[in-house]
PDB file of C-alpha atoms in Angstrom:
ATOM      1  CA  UNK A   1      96.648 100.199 113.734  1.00 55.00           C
ATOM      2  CA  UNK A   2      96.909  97.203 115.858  1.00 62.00           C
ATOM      3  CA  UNK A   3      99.018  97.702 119.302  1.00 86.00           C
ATOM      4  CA  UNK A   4     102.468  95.453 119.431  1.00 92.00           C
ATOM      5  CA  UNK A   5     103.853  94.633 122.587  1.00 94.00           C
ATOM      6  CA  UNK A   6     107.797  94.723 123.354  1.00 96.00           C
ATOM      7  CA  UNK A   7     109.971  94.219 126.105  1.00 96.00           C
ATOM      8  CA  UNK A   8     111.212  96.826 127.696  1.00 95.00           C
ATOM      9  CA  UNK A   9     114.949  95.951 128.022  1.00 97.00           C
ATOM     10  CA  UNK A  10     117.093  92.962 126.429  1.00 97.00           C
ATOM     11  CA  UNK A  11     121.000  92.480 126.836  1.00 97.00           C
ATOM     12  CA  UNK A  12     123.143  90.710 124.422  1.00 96.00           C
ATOM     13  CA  UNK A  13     127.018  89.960 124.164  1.00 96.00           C
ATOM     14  CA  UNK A  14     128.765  91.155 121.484  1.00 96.00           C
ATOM     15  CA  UNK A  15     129.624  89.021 118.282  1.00 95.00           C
ATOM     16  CA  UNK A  16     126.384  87.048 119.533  1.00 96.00           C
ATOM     17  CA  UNK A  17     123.220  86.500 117.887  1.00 96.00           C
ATOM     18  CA  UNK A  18     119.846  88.484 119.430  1.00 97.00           C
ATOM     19  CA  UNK A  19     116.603  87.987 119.210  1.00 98.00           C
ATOM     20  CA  UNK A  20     113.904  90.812 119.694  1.00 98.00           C
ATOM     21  CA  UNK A  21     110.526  89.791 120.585  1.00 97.00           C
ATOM     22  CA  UNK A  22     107.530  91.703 119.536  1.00 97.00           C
ATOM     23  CA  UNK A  23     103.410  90.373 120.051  1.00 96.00           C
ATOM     24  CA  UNK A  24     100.638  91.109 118.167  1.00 94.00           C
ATOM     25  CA  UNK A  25      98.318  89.316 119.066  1.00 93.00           C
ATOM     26  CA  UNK A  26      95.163  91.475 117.348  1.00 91.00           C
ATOM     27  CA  UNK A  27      96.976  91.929 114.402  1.00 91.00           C
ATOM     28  CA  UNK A  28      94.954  91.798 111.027  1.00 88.00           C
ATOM     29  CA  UNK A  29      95.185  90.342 107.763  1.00 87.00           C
ATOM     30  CA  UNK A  30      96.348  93.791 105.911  1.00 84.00           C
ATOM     31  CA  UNK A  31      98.692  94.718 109.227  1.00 88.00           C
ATOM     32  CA  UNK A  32     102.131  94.374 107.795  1.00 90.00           C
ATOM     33  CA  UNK A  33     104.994  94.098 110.622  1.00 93.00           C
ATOM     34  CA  UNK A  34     107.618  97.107 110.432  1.00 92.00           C
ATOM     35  CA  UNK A  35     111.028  97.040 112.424  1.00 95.00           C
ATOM     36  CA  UNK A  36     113.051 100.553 113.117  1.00 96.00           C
ATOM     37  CA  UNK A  37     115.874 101.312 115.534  1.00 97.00           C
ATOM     38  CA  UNK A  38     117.111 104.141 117.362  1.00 95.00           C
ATOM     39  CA  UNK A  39     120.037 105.226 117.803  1.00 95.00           C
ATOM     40  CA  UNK A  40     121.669 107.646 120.722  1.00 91.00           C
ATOM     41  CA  UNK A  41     120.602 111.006 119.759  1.00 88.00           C
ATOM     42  CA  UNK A  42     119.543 110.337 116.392  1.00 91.00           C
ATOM     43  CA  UNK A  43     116.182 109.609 114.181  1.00 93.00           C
ATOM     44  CA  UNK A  44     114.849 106.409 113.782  1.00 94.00           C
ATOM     45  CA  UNK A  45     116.051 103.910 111.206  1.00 95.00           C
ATOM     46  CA  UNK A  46     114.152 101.464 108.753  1.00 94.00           C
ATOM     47  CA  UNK A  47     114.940  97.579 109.526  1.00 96.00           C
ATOM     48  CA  UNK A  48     113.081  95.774 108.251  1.00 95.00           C
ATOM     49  CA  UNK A  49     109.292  94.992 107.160  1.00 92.00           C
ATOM     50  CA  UNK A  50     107.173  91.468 106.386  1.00 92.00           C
ATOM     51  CA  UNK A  51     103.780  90.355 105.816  1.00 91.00           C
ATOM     52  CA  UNK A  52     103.981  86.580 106.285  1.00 92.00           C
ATOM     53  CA  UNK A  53     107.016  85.109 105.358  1.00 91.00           C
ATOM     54  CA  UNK A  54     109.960  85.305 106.939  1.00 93.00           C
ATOM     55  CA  UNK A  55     112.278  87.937 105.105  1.00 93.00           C
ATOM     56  CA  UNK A  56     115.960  88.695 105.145  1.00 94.00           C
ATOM     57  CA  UNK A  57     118.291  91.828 104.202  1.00 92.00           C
ATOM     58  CA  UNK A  58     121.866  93.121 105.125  1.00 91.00           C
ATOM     59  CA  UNK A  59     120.822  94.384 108.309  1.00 91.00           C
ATOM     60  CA  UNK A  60     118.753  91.690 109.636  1.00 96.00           C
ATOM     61  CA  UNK A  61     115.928  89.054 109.270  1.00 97.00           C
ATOM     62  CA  UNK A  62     112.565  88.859 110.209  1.00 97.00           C
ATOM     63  CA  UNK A  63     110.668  85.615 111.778  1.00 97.00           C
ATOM     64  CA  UNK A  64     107.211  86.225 111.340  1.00 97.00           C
ATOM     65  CA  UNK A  65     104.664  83.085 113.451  1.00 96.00           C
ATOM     66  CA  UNK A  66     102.168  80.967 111.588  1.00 95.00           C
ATOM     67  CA  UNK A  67      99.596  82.721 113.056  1.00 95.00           C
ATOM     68  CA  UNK A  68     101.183  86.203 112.198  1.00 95.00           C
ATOM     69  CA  UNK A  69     100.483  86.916 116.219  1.00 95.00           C
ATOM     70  CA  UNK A  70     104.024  87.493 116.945  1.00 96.00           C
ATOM     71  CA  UNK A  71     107.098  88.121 115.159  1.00 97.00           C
ATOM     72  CA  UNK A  72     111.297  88.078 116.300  1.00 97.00           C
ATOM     73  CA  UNK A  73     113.324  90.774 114.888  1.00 98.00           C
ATOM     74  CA  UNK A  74     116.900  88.457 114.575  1.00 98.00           C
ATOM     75  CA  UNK A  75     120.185  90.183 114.419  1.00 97.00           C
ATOM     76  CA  UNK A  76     122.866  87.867 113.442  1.00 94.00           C
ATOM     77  CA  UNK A  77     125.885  89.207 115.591  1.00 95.00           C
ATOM     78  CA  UNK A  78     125.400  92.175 117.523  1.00 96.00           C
ATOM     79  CA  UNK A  79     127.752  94.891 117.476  1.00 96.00           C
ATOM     80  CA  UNK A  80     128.306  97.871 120.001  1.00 96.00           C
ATOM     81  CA  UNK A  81     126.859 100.093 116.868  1.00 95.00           C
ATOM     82  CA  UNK A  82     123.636  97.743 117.639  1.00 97.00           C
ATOM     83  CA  UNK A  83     123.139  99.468 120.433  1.00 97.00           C
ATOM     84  CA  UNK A  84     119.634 101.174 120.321  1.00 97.00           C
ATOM     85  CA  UNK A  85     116.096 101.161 121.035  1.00 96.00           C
ATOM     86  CA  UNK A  86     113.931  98.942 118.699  1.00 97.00           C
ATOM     87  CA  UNK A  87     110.516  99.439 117.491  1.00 95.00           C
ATOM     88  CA  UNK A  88     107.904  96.639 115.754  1.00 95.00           C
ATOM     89  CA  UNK A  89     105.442  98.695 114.515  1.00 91.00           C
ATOM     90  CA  UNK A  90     102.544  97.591 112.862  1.00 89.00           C
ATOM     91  CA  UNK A  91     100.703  99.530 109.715  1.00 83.00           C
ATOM     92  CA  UNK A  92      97.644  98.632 107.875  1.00 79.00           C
ATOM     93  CA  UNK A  93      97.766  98.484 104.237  1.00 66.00           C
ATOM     94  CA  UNK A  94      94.065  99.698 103.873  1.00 68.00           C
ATOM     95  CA  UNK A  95      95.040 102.660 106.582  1.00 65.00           C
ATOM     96  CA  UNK A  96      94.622 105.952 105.603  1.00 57.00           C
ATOM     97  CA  UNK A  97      96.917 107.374 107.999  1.00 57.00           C
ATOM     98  CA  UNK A  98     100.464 106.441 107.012  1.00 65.00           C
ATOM     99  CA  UNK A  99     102.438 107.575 109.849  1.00 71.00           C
ATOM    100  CA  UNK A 100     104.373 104.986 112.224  1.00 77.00           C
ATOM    101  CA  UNK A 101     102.808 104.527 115.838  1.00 80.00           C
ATOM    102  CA  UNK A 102     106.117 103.959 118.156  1.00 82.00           C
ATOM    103  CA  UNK A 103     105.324 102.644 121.188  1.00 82.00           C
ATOM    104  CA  UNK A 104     108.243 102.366 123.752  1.00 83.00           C
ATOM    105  CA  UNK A 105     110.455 100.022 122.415  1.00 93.00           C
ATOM    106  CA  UNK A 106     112.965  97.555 123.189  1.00 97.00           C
ATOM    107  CA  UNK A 107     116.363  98.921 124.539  1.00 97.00           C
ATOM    108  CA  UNK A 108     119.137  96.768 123.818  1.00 98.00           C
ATOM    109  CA  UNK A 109     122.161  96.602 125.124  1.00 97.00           C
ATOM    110  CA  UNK A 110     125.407  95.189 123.503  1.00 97.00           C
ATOM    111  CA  UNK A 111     128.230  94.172 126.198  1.00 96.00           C
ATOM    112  CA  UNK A 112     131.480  94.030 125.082  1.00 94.00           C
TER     113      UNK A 112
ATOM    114  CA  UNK B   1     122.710 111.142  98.586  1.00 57.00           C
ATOM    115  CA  UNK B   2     121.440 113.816 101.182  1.00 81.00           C
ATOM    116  CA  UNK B   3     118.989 112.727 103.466  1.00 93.00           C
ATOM    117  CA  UNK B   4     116.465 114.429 105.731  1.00 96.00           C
ATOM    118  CA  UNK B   5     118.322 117.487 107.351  1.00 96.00           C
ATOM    119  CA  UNK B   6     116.736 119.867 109.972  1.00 97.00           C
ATOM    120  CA  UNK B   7     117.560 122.928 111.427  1.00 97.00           C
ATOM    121  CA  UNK B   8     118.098 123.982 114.068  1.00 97.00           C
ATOM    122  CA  UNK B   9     119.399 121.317 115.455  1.00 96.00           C
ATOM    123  CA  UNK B  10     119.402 122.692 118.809  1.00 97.00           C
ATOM    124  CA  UNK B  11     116.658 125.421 120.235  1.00 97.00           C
ATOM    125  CA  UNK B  12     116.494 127.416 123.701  1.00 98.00           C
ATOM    126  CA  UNK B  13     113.718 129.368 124.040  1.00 97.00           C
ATOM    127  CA  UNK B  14     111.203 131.348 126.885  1.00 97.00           C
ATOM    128  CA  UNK B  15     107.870 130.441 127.788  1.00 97.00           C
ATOM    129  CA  UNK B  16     105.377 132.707 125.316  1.00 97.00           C
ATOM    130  CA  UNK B  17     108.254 132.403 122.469  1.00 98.00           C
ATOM    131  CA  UNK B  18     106.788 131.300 119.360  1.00 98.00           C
ATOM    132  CA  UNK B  19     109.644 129.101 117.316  1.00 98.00           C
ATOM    133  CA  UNK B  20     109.705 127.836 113.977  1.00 98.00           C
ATOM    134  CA  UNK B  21     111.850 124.221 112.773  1.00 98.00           C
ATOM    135  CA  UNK B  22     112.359 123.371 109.582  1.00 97.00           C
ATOM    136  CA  UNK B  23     112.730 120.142 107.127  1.00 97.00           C
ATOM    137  CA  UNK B  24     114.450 119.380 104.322  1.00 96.00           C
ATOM    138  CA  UNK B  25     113.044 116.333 102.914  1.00 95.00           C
ATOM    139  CA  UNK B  26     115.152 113.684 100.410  1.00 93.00           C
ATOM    140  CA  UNK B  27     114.679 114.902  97.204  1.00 91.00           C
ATOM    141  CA  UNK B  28     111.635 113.847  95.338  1.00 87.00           C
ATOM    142  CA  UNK B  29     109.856 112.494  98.523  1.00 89.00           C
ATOM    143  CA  UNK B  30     106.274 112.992  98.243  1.00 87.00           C
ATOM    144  CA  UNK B  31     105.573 112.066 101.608  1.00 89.00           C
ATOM    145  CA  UNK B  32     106.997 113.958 105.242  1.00 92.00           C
ATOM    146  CA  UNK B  33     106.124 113.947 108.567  1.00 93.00           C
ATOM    147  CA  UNK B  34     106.392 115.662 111.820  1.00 96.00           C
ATOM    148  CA  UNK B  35     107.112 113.657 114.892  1.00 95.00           C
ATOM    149  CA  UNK B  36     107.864 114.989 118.481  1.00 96.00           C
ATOM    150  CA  UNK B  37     109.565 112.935 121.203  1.00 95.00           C
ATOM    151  CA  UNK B  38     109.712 113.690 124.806  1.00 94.00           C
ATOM    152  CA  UNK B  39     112.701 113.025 126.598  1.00 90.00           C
ATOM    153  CA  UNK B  40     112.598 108.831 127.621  1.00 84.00           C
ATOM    154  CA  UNK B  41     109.612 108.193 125.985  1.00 86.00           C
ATOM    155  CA  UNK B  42     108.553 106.657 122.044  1.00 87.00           C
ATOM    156  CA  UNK B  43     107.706 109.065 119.218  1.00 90.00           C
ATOM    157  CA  UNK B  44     104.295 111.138 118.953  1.00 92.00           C
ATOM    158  CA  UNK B  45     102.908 111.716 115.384  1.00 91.00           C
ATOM    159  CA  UNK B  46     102.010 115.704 114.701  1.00 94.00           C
ATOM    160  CA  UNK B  47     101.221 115.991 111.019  1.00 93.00           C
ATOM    161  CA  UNK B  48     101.462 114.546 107.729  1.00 90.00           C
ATOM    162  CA  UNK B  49     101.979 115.699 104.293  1.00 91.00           C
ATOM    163  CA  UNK B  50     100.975 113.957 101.008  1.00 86.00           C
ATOM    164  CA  UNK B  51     101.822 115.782  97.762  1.00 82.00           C
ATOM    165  CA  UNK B  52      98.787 117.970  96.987  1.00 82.00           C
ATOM    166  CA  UNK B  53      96.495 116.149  99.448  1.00 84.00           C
ATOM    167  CA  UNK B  54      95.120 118.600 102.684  1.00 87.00           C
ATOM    168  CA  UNK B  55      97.709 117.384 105.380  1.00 89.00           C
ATOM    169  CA  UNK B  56      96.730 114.939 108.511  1.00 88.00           C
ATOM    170  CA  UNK B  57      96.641 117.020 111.317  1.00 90.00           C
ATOM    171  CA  UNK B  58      95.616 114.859 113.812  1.00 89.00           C
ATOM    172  CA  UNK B  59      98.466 114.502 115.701  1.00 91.00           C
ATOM    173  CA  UNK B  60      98.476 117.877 116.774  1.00 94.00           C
ATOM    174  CA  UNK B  61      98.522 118.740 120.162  1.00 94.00           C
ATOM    175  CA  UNK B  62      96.735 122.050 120.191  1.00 94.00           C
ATOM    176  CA  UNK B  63      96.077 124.895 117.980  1.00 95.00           C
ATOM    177  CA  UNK B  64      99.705 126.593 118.991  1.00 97.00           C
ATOM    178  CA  UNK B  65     100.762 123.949 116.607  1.00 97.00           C
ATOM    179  CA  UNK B  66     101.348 124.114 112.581  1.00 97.00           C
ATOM    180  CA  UNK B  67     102.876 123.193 110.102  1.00 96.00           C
ATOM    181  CA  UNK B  68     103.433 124.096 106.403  1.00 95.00           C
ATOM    182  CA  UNK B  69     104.809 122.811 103.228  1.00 94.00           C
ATOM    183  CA  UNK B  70     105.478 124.515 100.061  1.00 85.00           C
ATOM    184  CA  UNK B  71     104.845 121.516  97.060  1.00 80.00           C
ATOM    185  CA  UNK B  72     106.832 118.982  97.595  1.00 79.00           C
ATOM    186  CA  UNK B  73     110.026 120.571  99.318  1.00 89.00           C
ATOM    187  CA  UNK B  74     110.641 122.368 103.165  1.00 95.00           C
ATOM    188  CA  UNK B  75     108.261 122.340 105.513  1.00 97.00           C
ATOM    189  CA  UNK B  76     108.150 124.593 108.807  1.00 97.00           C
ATOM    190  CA  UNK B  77     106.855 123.339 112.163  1.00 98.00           C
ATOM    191  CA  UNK B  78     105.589 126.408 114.022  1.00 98.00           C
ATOM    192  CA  UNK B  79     104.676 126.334 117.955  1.00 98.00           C
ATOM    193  CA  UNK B  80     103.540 129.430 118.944  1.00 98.00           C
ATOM    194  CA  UNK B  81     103.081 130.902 122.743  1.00 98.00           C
ATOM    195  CA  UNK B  82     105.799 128.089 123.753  1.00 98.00           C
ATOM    196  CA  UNK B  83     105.164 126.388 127.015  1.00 97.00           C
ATOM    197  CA  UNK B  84     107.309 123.988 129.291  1.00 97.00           C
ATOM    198  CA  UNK B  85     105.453 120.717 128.143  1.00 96.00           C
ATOM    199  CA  UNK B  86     106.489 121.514 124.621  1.00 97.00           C
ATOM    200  CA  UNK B  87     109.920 120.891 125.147  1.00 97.00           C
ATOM    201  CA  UNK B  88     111.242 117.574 123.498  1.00 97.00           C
ATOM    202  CA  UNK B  89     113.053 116.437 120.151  1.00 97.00           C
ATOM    203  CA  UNK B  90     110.961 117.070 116.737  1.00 98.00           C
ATOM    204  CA  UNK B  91     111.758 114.683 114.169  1.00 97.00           C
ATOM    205  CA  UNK B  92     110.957 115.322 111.124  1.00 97.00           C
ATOM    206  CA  UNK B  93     110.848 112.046 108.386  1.00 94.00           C
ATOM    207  CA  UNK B  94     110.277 112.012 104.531  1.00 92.00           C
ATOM    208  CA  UNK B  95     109.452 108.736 101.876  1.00 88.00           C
ATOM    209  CA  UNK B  96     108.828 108.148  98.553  1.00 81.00           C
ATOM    210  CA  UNK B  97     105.377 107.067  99.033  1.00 66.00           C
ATOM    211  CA  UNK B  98     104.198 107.239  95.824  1.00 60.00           C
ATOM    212  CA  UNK B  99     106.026 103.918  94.495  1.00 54.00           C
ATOM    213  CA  UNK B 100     104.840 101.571  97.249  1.00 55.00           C
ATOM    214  CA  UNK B 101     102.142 102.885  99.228  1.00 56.00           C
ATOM    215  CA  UNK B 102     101.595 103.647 102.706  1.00 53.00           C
ATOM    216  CA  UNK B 103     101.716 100.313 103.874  1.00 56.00           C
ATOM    217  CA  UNK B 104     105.538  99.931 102.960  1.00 65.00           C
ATOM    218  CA  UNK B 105     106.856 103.041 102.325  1.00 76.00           C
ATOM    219  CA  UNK B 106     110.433 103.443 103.955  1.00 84.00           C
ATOM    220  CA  UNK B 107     110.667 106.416 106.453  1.00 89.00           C
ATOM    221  CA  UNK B 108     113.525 108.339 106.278  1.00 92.00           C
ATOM    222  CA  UNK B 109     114.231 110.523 109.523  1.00 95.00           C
ATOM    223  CA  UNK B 110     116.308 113.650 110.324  1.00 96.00           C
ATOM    224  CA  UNK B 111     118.719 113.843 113.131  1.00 94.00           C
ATOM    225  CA  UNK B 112     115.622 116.362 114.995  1.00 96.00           C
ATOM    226  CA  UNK B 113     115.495 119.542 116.356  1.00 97.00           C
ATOM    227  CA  UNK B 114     116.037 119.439 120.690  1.00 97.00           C
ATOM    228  CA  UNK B 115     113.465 122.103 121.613  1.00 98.00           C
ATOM    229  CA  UNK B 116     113.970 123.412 125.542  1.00 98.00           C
ATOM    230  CA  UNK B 117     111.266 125.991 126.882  1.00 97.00           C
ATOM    231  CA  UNK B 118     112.870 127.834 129.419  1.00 96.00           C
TER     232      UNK B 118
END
């Protein structure tokens, strides 16, 4: 699978809107873009996942580029439960491994 | 409904110990995994399971490492002649992948075993 890049550490206020930037810039045509969050001390979470077009659920939405080379992970207001490390993962629909490669994340923190 | 438990959730154990974690998967998941994260860092992939298919065990660190799953139900993580470097949280995660395929299958993970090697 192709390798996303994150930054390491974002802060947001709370009740405020954050965006979560993730590149993949080698990503392929079958790649789709998968979103999971950590919590403190627990397993991961599904977000949210995308192939081209921008997608939306209760949790969150997903911008996805043009070019499919980079993709923002948008929560709408953050809350101090949003607190957690986030992952853009990206998995290959041809791929016949199906587990999730996690790099290191994005630790966000939520300010009160 | 019940999701992914594991057990134990916490583990202390000497250097040489062999130890065996377990997973209970969501019912009727076809698909689980076995992850390992050490302390800081992201998660490691061990092994997979896929129905009847011979598991993926390419994520495995070293041949003190298996795993087993009876059909579709537990599975037990074993680490045998335990050393220092092994210590970390193993997550174990289960999906449905039959309905969507691997590309989009959800991942549902347990709240992890915290292994320490004394």
């Amino acid at each position: 699978d192709a390798k996303t890049t994150q930054p390491n550490s974002m802060e947001s206020n709370e009740e405020e809107p954050v965006h979560l930037p993730c590149n993949h810039s080698t990503i392929s045509g079958t790649d789709y873009i998968h979103w999971y969050r950590q919590l403190p001390s627990q397993g991961p979470e599904y977000v949210i996942h995308g192939l081209t077009s921008n997608v939306n659920n209760r949790m969150a939405s997903l911008a996805i580029a043009e070019d499919r080379k980079s993709s923002t992970l948008i929560l709408h207001r953050a809350t101090l439960r949003d607190a957690a490390v986030y992952y853009c993962i990206l998995r290959d629909v041809y791929s016949g491994a199906n587990n999730l490669f996690f790099g290191t994340g994005t630790r966000l923190t939520v300010i009160p | 409904g019940a999701g992914v438990s594991q057990s134990p959730s916490n583990k202390v154990t000497e250097k040489g110990k062999d130890v065996e974690l377990r997973c209970d998967p969501i019912s009727g998941h076809t698909a689980l995994y076995w992850y390992r994260q050490r302390l800081g860092q992201g998660l490691e992939f061990l092994i997979y399971f896929q129905g009847n298919s011979a598991p993926d065990k390419s994520g495995l660190p070293s041949d003190r490492f298996s795993a087993e799953r009876t059909g579709e139900s537990v599975s037990t993580l074993t680490i045998q002649r335990t050393q220092q470097e092994d210590s970390a949280v193993y997550l174990c995660a289960s999906s449905d992948w039959s309905t969507s395929g691997g590309s989009t299958d959800t991942q549902y993970f347990g709240p992890g075993t915290r292994l320490t090697v004394l």
